[in-house]
Coordinates of C-alpha atoms in Angstrom, one line a residue:
X1 CA -0.7 -0.2 -0.2
X2 CA 1.3 3.7 -0.5
X3 CA -0.9 6.7 0.5
X4 CA -0.9 9.0 -2.2
X5 CA -2.2 12.5 -1.7
X6 CA -1.8 16.9 -0.4
X7 CA 1.3 17.2 1.8
X8 CA -2.0 18.4 4.6
X9 CA -3.5 14.9 4.4
X10 CA -0.6 14.2 6.4
X11 CA 0.0 12.9 9.2
X12 CA 3.3 11.6 10.4
X13 CA 3.2 11.0 14.0
X14 CA 4.6 12.5 16.5
X15 CA 8.3 12.9 18.1
X16 CA 11.7 13.9 17.2
X17 CA 12.2 16.1 14.1
X18 CA 15.6 15.7 12.4
X19 CA 16.4 16.9 8.9
X20 CA 19.7 17.3 6.9
X21 CA 19.8 21.2 5.1
X22 CA 22.6 21.8 2.9
X23 CA 25.7 23.1 4.9
X24 CA 27.3 26.9 4.7
X25 CA 29.8 25.7 2.7
X26 CA 27.8 24.0 0.2
X27 CA 25.4 27.3 0.3
X28 CA 28.5 29.5 -0.7
X29 CA 29.6 26.7 -3.3
X30 CA 26.8 26.7 -5.0
X31 CA 26.4 30.4 -5.2
X32 CA 29.8 30.9 -6.9
X33 CA 29.2 27.9 -9.3
X34 CA 30.1 29.1 -12.4
X35 CA 27.9 29.3 -15.7
X36 CA 27.7 25.2 -17.4
X37 CA 26.5 24.3 -20.7
X38 CA 23.4 21.8 -20.8
X39 CA 20.9 23.5 -20.7
X40 CA 18.0 22.5 -18.3
X41 CA 15.4 20.2 -20.3
X42 CA 12.5 21.7 -22.7
X43 CA 9.7 20.6 -19.3
X44 CA 12.1 22.1 -16.7
X45 CA 12.8 25.7 -18.9
X46 CA 8.9 25.8 -18.9
X47 CA 8.2 24.2 -14.5
X48 CA 10.8 27.2 -14.1
X49 CA 9.8 29.8 -16.2
X50 CA 5.2 29.0 -14.0
X51 CA 8.1 28.8 -11.1
X52 CA 9.1 32.3 -11.5
X53 CA 6.3 34.3 -12.3
X54 CA 4.5 32.8 -9.2
X55 CA 7.1 33.8 -7.3
X56 CA 5.5 37.3 -5.8
X57 CA 2.1 35.2 -4.9
X58 CA 2.4 34.7 -1.0
X59 CA 2.6 30.4 -1.4
X60 CA 4.5 28.0 -2.3
X61 CA 3.8 28.0 -6.0
X62 CA 5.9 25.8 -7.5
X63 CA 5.6 21.1 -6.8
X64 CA 7.1 20.0 -4.0
X65 CA 7.1 16.0 -3.9
X66 CA 7.7 14.4 -0.8
X67 CA 8.7 10.9 -0.5
X68 CA 7.5 9.2 3.1
X69 CA 8.5 5.5 4.2
X70 CA 8.3 3.5 8.2
X71 CA 10.6 2.2 8.7
X72 CA 10.7 0.1 11.9
X73 CA 13.5 0.3 13.7
X74 CA 15.7 3.7 14.8
X75 CA 17.8 4.8 12.7
X76 CA 21.6 5.6 13.5
X77 CA 22.0 8.9 12.6
X78 CA 26.3 9.2 11.2
X79 CA 24.9 6.4 8.8
X80 CA 21.6 8.7 8.2
X81 CA 23.8 11.3 7.5
X82 CA 26.6 9.8 5.6
X83 CA 23.5 7.6 3.4
X84 CA 21.9 11.5 2.3
X85 CA 25.2 13.0 1.2
X86 CA 26.0 9.4 -0.7
X87 CA 22.2 10.0 -3.1
X88 CA 23.4 13.2 -3.6
X89 CA 26.3 13.2 -4.8
X90 CA 25.4 9.6 -7.0
X91 CA 22.3 11.8 -8.8
X92 CA 23.8 14.4 -10.7
X93 CA 20.8 16.4 -10.7
X94 CA 21.4 17.7 -7.1
X95 CA 24.5 19.5 -8.6
X96 CA 22.3 22.4 -10.8
X97 CA 20.8 25.3 -10.0
X98 CA 18.6 27.6 -12.4
X99 CA 19.5 31.4 -13.2
X100 CA 18.0 33.7 -15.4
X101 CA 19.6 35.7 -17.3
X102 CA 18.1 39.7 -18.1
X103 CA 17.7 38.0 -21.5
X104 CA 15.1 35.2 -20.1
X105 CA 17.3 33.1 -20.7
X106 CA 17.9 30.5 -18.6
X107 CA 20.8 29.2 -17.2
X108 CA 22.2 25.8 -15.4
X109 CA 24.9 26.5 -13.0
X110 CA 26.9 23.7 -11.7
X111 CA 28.2 22.5 -8.1
X112 CA 31.5 19.5 -8.1
X113 CA 30.2 16.2 -6.7
X114 CA 33.2 17.3 -3.5
X115 CA 31.6 21.0 -2.7
X116 CA 27.9 18.9 -0.9
X117 CA 27.6 18.7 1.8
X118 CA 24.5 17.8 4.5
X119 CA 24.6 18.2 8.1
X120 CA 21.6 16.9 10.8
X121 CA 19.5 19.6 12.1
X122 CA 18.3 18.1 15.5
X123 CA 14.7 20.2 15.8
X124 CA 13.5 18.7 19.3
X125 CA 10.3 17.3 19.8
X126 CA 7.4 18.3 18.2
X127 CA 4.1 16.4 19.3
X128 CA 1.5 17.0 16.4
X129 CA 1.2 16.6 12.7
X130 CA 0.9 20.1 11.7
X131 CA 3.5 21.5 12.9
X132 CA 5.8 18.9 11.0
X133 CA 4.0 19.1 8.0
X134 CA 4.5 23.3 7.9
X135 CA 8.1 22.5 9.1
X136 CA 9.1 20.2 5.8
X137 CA 7.8 23.5 3.4
X138 CA 9.2 26.0 5.6
X139 CA 12.6 24.3 5.1
X140 CA 12.7 23.2 1.6
X141 CA 13.1 26.1 -0.6
X142 CA 11.8 26.7 -4.1
X143 CA 13.2 26.5 -7.0
X144 CA 15.6 29.4 -7.4
X145 CA 17.3 28.2 -5.1
X146 CA 19.9 25.4 -5.6
X147 CA 19.1 23.6 -1.8
X148 CA 15.1 22.8 -3.3
X149 CA 15.7 19.1 -1.4
X150 CA 15.4 18.7 2.5
X151 CA 15.4 15.4 4.3
X152 CA 13.6 14.7 7.4
X153 CA 13.6 12.1 10.3
X154 CA 11.5 11.3 12.7
X155 CA 12.4 9.9 15.8
X156 CA 9.5 7.4 17.9
X157 CA 9.5 4.8 19.8
X158 CA 11.0 1.8 18.1
X159 CA 10.5 3.6 14.6
X160 CA 11.5 6.4 12.5
X161 CA 9.5 7.4 9.6
X162 CA 11.8 8.7 6.6
X163 CA 10.9 12.0 4.4
X164 CA 12.4 13.7 1.7
X165 CA 10.9 16.9 0.5
X166 CA 12.5 17.3 -3.3
X167 CA 10.7 20.4 -5.3
X168 CA 9.2 18.9 -8.6
X169 CA 12.5 20.5 -10.8
X170 CA 14.3 17.2 -9.7
X171 CA 12.2 14.4 -9.1
X172 CA 9.2 13.0 -11.2
X173 CA 6.7 10.0 -10.3
X174 CA 10.1 7.3 -11.3
X175 CA 12.3 8.9 -9.5
X176 CA 10.5 9.3 -6.2
X177 CA 10.6 5.5 -6.2
X178 CA 13.9 5.3 -7.1
X179 CA 15.0 8.2 -4.5
X180 CA 13.2 5.4 -1.9
X181 CA 15.2 2.3 -2.9
X182 CA 18.7 4.3 -3.6
X183 CA 18.8 6.6 -0.1
X184 CA 17.5 3.2 1.8
X185 CA 20.0 1.5 -0.2
X186 CA 22.4 3.7 0.9
X187 CA 22.2 3.6 4.7
X188 CA 22.2 -0.4 4.8
X189 CA 25.0 0.5 3.5
X190 CA 26.5 2.5 6.1
X191 CA 24.5 1.5 8.9
X192 CA 25.5 -2.9 8.2
X193 CA 28.2 -2.6 6.1
X194 CA 25.4 -3.7 2.7
X195 CA 26.9 -3.5 -1.1
X196 CA 23.9 -2.3 -2.2
X197 CA 22.9 -3.7 -5.5
X198 CA 22.0 -0.8 -7.7
X199 CA 23.6 0.6 -10.5
X200 CA 25.7 3.6 -10.8
X201 CA 23.1 6.9 -12.6
X202 CA 23.3 8.0 -15.8
X203 CA 24.2 11.5 -15.3
X204 CA 20.4 13.9 -15.5
X205 CA 22.3 17.2 -16.8
X206 CA 23.8 15.2 -20.1
X207 CA 20.6 13.6 -20.5
X208 CA 19.5 17.0 -21.1
X209 CA 21.4 18.2 -23.1
X210 CA 20.9 15.6 -25.5
X211 CA 17.6 16.4 -25.2
X212 CA 18.4 19.4 -26.0
X213 CA 21.1 18.4 -29.1
X214 CA 18.2 16.2 -31.0
X215 CA 14.7 18.9 -30.9
X216 CA 17.3 21.5 -32.1
X217 CA 17.2 19.3 -35.2
X218 CA 13.1 19.7 -35.4
X219 CA 11.8 21.5 -38.1
X220 CA 8.2 22.0 -39.1
X221 CA 8.9 19.7 -42.5
X222 CA 9.9 17.5 -38.9
X223 CA 7.8 14.6 -39.6
X224 CA 6.4 14.4 -35.9
X225 CA 6.2 18.0 -35.4
X226 CA 3.4 17.8 -38.2
X227 CA 1.2 15.3 -36.2
X228 CA 1.2 17.3 -33.6
X229 CA 0.3 20.0 -35.8
X230 CA -2.4 18.0 -36.6
X231 CA -4.1 17.0 -33.5
X232 CA -4.0 21.5 -32.8
X233 CA -5.7 21.7 -35.6
X234 CA -8.1 19.7 -34.6
X235 CA -8.7 21.0 -31.7
X236 CA -9.4 24.3 -32.6
X237 CA -5.1 25.4 -31.8
X238 CA -5.8 24.1 -28.5
X239 CA -4.2 21.1 -26.8
X240 CA -6.5 19.1 -24.9
X241 CA -8.5 19.8 -22.0
X242 CA -10.8 18.8 -19.3
X243 CA -13.6 17.5 -20.5
X244 CA -15.8 19.0 -17.8
X245 CA -16.1 22.4 -16.3
X246 CA -13.7 23.2 -13.4
X247 CA -15.3 26.5 -12.4
X248 CA -12.4 28.4 -13.2
X249 CA -11.6 31.3 -16.0
X250 CA -9.5 33.3 -19.0
X251 CA -6.7 31.6 -17.0
X252 CA -7.1 31.5 -13.1
X253 CA -5.6 29.2 -11.2
X254 CA -6.8 27.8 -7.3
X255 CA -4.6 25.8 -4.5
X256 CA -4.9 22.4 -4.9
X257 CA -7.7 20.1 -4.1
X258 CA -7.2 16.3 -3.7
X259 CA -8.8 13.0 -4.3
X260 CA -7.5 9.6 -4.4
X261 CA -10.2 5.9 -4.6
X262 CA -9.7 2.2 -5.3
X263 CA -10.5 1.0 -9.3
X264 CA -9.4 -2.2 -8.0
X265 CA -7.9 -5.4 -6.4
X266 CA -4.9 -7.4 -7.8
X267 CA -7.9 -10.1 -9.1
X268 CA -10.1 -7.7 -10.4
X269 CA -6.4 -6.0 -11.8
X270 CA -6.1 -8.9 -13.7
X271 CA -9.0 -10.3 -15.0
X272 CA -9.1 -6.3 -16.6
X273 CA -5.5 -6.8 -17.8
X274 CA -7.1 -10.2 -19.5
X275 CA -10.0 -8.4 -21.1
X276 CA -7.5 -6.4 -23.0
X277 CA -5.2 -8.1 -24.0
X278 CA -8.5 -10.4 -25.6
X279 CA -8.5 -7.4 -27.6
X280 CA -6.1 -6.5 -29.1
X281 CA -4.6 -4.1 -26.3
X282 CA -2.9 -4.0 -22.9
X283 CA -4.3 -2.5 -19.2
X284 CA -2.7 1.1 -20.6
X285 CA -5.0 0.9 -23.8
X286 CA -7.5 -0.3 -21.5
X287 CA -7.0 3.0 -19.5
X288 CA -7.4 5.3 -22.1
X289 CA -10.7 3.2 -24.0
X290 CA -12.4 4.1 -20.0
X291 CA -11.2 7.5 -20.6
X292 CA -13.1 8.1 -24.2
X293 CA -16.1 6.3 -23.1
X294 CA -15.9 8.4 -20.4
X295 CA -16.0 11.5 -21.9
X296 CA -18.7 9.8 -24.8
X297 CA -20.9 9.2 -21.6
X298 CA -20.6 13.1 -20.1
X299 CA -19.9 15.3 -23.1
X300 CA -21.1 13.0 -26.6
X301 CA -18.1 13.2 -28.1
X302 CA -17.3 11.7 -30.9
X303 CA -13.2 11.7 -30.5
X304 CA -10.3 11.4 -27.6
X305 CA -7.7 13.6 -27.8
X306 CA -5.7 13.0 -24.6
X307 CA -1.9 14.1 -23.2
X308 CA 0.2 11.0 -20.4
X309 CA 3.6 12.0 -19.1
X310 CA 5.7 8.8 -20.4
X311 CA 8.9 8.1 -18.5
X312 CA 12.0 8.5 -21.1
X313 CA 14.4 6.1 -19.0
X314 CA 16.0 4.2 -22.1
X315 CA 19.3 3.0 -20.6
X316 CA 19.5 0.2 -17.1
X317 CA 21.3 3.1 -15.7
X318 CA 19.2 5.5 -16.8
X319 CA 16.0 4.1 -14.9
X320 CA 17.9 4.7 -11.2
X321 CA 19.3 8.3 -11.9
X322 CA 16.6 10.7 -10.2
X323 CA 15.3 13.4 -12.4
X324 CA 12.8 14.9 -14.5
X325 CA 13.3 12.1 -17.8
X326 CA 8.8 12.7 -18.5
X327 CA 7.6 13.2 -22.0
X328 CA 4.2 14.9 -22.6
X329 CA 2.9 12.5 -25.6
X330 CA -0.5 12.7 -26.9
X331 CA -3.5 9.9 -26.9
X332 CA -5.7 10.6 -29.7
X333 CA -8.3 8.2 -31.1
X334 CA -12.4 8.3 -32.8
X335 CA -15.3 6.8 -31.2
X336 CA -17.9 4.7 -32.3
X337 CA -21.2 6.4 -30.7
X338 CA -21.9 3.1 -29.8
X339 CA -18.8 0.8 -29.9
X340 CA -18.6 -1.1 -26.7
X341 CA -14.6 -1.6 -24.4
X342 CA -14.3 -4.3 -25.8
X343 CA -14.0 -3.2 -28.8
X344 CA -12.6 0.7 -28.2
X345 CA -9.7 -1.3 -27.1
X346 CA -7.1 -2.1 -30.0
X347 CA -8.2 1.3 -30.3
X348 CA -7.4 2.6 -27.4
X349 CA -3.9 1.2 -27.7
X350 CA -2.4 2.0 -30.7
X351 CA -3.0 6.1 -30.3
X352 CA -1.2 5.3 -27.3
X353 CA 0.8 3.4 -28.9
X354 CA 0.8 5.5 -31.5
X355 CA 1.6 8.6 -28.2
X356 CA 5.2 6.7 -27.6
X357 CA 6.9 7.5 -30.8
X358 CA 6.1 11.5 -29.8
X359 CA 8.9 10.7 -26.6
X360 CA 11.7 12.5 -28.8
X361 CA 9.7 15.2 -29.9
X362 CA 8.5 17.4 -26.9
X363 CA 5.3 19.1 -27.7
X364 CA 7.5 22.5 -25.5
X365 CA 10.0 22.5 -29.3
X366 CA 7.2 22.1 -31.7
X367 CA 5.1 25.5 -29.6
X368 CA 8.5 27.1 -30.3
X369 CA 8.2 26.1 -33.9
X370 CA 5.6 26.9 -34.7
X371 CA 4.9 31.0 -36.1
X372 CA 2.2 33.1 -35.5
X373 CA -0.5 32.5 -38.5
X374 CA 0.0 28.2 -37.9
X375 CA -2.6 28.5 -36.8
X376 CA -2.4 27.1 -33.1
X377 CA -3.5 29.4 -30.0
X378 CA -1.5 27.9 -27.5
X379 CA -0.3 31.0 -25.6
X380 CA 3.7 30.3 -23.8
X381 CA 1.5 30.4 -19.4
X382 CA -0.2 27.3 -21.2
X383 CA -1.4 24.0 -18.7
X384 CA -2.3 20.3 -19.9
X385 CA -4.9 17.9 -17.7
X386 CA -2.7 14.2 -18.8
X387 CA -4.1 11.3 -17.4
X388 CA -0.5 8.6 -16.3
X389 CA -0.6 5.2 -16.0
X390 CA 2.0 3.1 -14.1
X391 CA 2.5 -0.1 -13.4
X392 CA 4.7 0.5 -9.9
X393 CA 4.9 -3.3 -9.4
X394 CA 8.1 -3.8 -11.3
X395 CA 9.6 -0.8 -9.3
X396 CA 12.5 -1.6 -7.6
X397 CA 11.3 -1.7 -3.9
X398 CA 8.1 -3.2 -4.8
X399 CA 7.6 -6.4 -2.9
X400 CA 7.9 -4.1 1.0
X401 CA 5.6 -1.5 -0.2
X402 CA 3.7 -2.5 2.5
X403 CA 6.0 -3.3 4.8
X404 CA 7.5 0.6 4.7
X405 CA 3.7 2.0 4.4
X406 CA 5.2 4.8 2.2
X407 CA 3.5 7.6 0.5
X408 CA 3.6 9.9 -2.5
X409 CA 3.1 13.6 -1.7
X410 CA 2.7 16.8 -3.6
X411 CA 2.0 20.5 -1.6
X412 CA -1.2 22.4 -2.2
X413 CA 0.5 24.3 -5.3
X414 CA -1.5 26.7 -8.3
X415 CA -3.8 24.3 -9.6
X416 CA -5.9 24.5 -13.3
X417 CA -5.9 21.3 -14.4
X418 CA -7.4 17.8 -13.6
X419 CA -4.4 15.3 -13.5
X420 CA -4.5 11.2 -13.6
X421 CA -2.8 9.1 -12.1
X422 CA -3.3 5.2 -12.0
X423 CA -1.4 4.2 -10.0
X424 CA -1.1 -1.0 -10.4
X425 CA 0.6 -1.6 -7.1
X426 CA 1.4 -5.2 -6.0
X427 CA -2.5 -6.1 -4.5
X428 CA -3.8 -2.4 -5.7
X429 CA -4.7 -0.3 -8.6
X430 CA -5.7 3.3 -7.0
X431 CA -7.1 7.0 -9.5
X432 CA -5.6 10.1 -7.7
X433 CA -6.9 12.7 -8.9
X434 CA -4.7 16.5 -8.3
X435 CA -7.4 19.6 -9.4
X436 CA -8.5 23.0 -8.9
X437 CA -9.9 23.4 -5.4
X438 CA -13.5 24.8 -5.8
X439 CA -17.1 24.2 -5.7
X440 CA -17.3 22.8 -9.3
X441 CA -14.2 21.2 -9.7
X442 CA -15.2 19.0 -6.9
X443 CA -18.7 18.1 -9.2
X444 CA -17.2 17.6 -12.1
X445 CA -14.1 15.9 -10.8
X446 CA -17.1 13.4 -8.5
X447 CA -18.6 12.7 -11.9
X448 CA -16.1 12.1 -13.8
X449 CA -14.6 9.8 -11.7
X450 CA -17.8 7.6 -11.1
X451 CA -18.2 6.9 -15.3
X452 CA -14.4 6.1 -15.6
X453 CA -14.9 4.1 -12.4
X454 CA -18.0 2.3 -13.7
X455 CA -16.3 1.5 -17.0
X456 CA -13.7 0.1 -16.1
X457 CA -15.1 -2.1 -13.4
X458 CA -17.4 -2.9 -16.0
X459 CA -15.1 -4.3 -18.0
X460 CA -13.6 -6.1 -15.6
X461 CA -16.4 -7.8 -14.2
X462 CA -16.7 -8.5 -17.4
X463 CA -14.7 -12.3 -17.1
X464 CA -16.3 -13.3 -13.7

């Protein structure tokens, strides 16, 4: 079992709280770090520009990701200190910070590995969850600062809560799982002399350089760019949006709200997967078939156009690397007016696989290329809904999810769209949604979840 939600919903037990933060010497080294030629990834640049715009909003506008786990032991603080610093040395995303130049260019600054040192700070015993949550969020800087990541332990009588708070700039969903496993292996090495069974991770900085070099070769004549443009023009020049009203007007945003609901037990998930395969699809295709049929039911639409984030790690070393390895790709296909789930799943699977072919053609670069008279009306501050399907059963350490009682939480950042995660875990599959916190959006998300859940569970019940 892994808990998903907002940091406001995290309820840690009281205990002695210790954080690991950058030393003054490390902060001084970061401030003097030279410019490195590798730019941020396209996704990071778009995110940073949003963070800079929201810097004076009076609340954290960027995304803070919190990973938690329960350890049935009292931790060795010295071993934890060594593990934290080894973890930061292993993953070079944590050596970077970014500055915005006067011409708007975003530059990477890169520290040397030996310049990074995090040290423990004892905050004493804290006896309520709200104070712990507030401390973690206030003590973790936003992304304009280098050290926008902190580590925490909460010591209880016979157990310890371990937390890693990282701004979204440096991590994605897969990266959060990698972080948990990697940090645990490093701690085991320093506390008990165990050799960690993990490879040397790939360089995220080098990945960013390769992504930019590849995208620089794209032109309006590139077939992959043409595919994106056809989809956007077919959607009145816009990116897709959530099919129901979210109560926002004219580029407004609200703070985030969250819902997580159960979808399948593992037996039911296996039946659903069997139905998908028997009809020419896979689990992912079934998810998007359900999403398309839910939209048809709610809006009478005969065409589905959605976006999904895909993990772009391709090598063994990248699968051990923390960073924001994500591409946004389209999933688009017609919906038959009377088509059943069984008839829709193969079409959805083909659309999903076609989208996978665009993982190296980032929408950010496509939008940079379009001329003013292109018919594309996506502004610079764009946002998009998404449906993400993740099968976490293959993640390293997934067999310990229930034992560790892991949690993945995000802060109540600005929300303009509905973001949906369908997570298949070893014992259950859940649907989580982050969306604007207003009455209209609550009602719309309730309606959407009811329709989507009913369609997907009905498909699974065909095998009972």
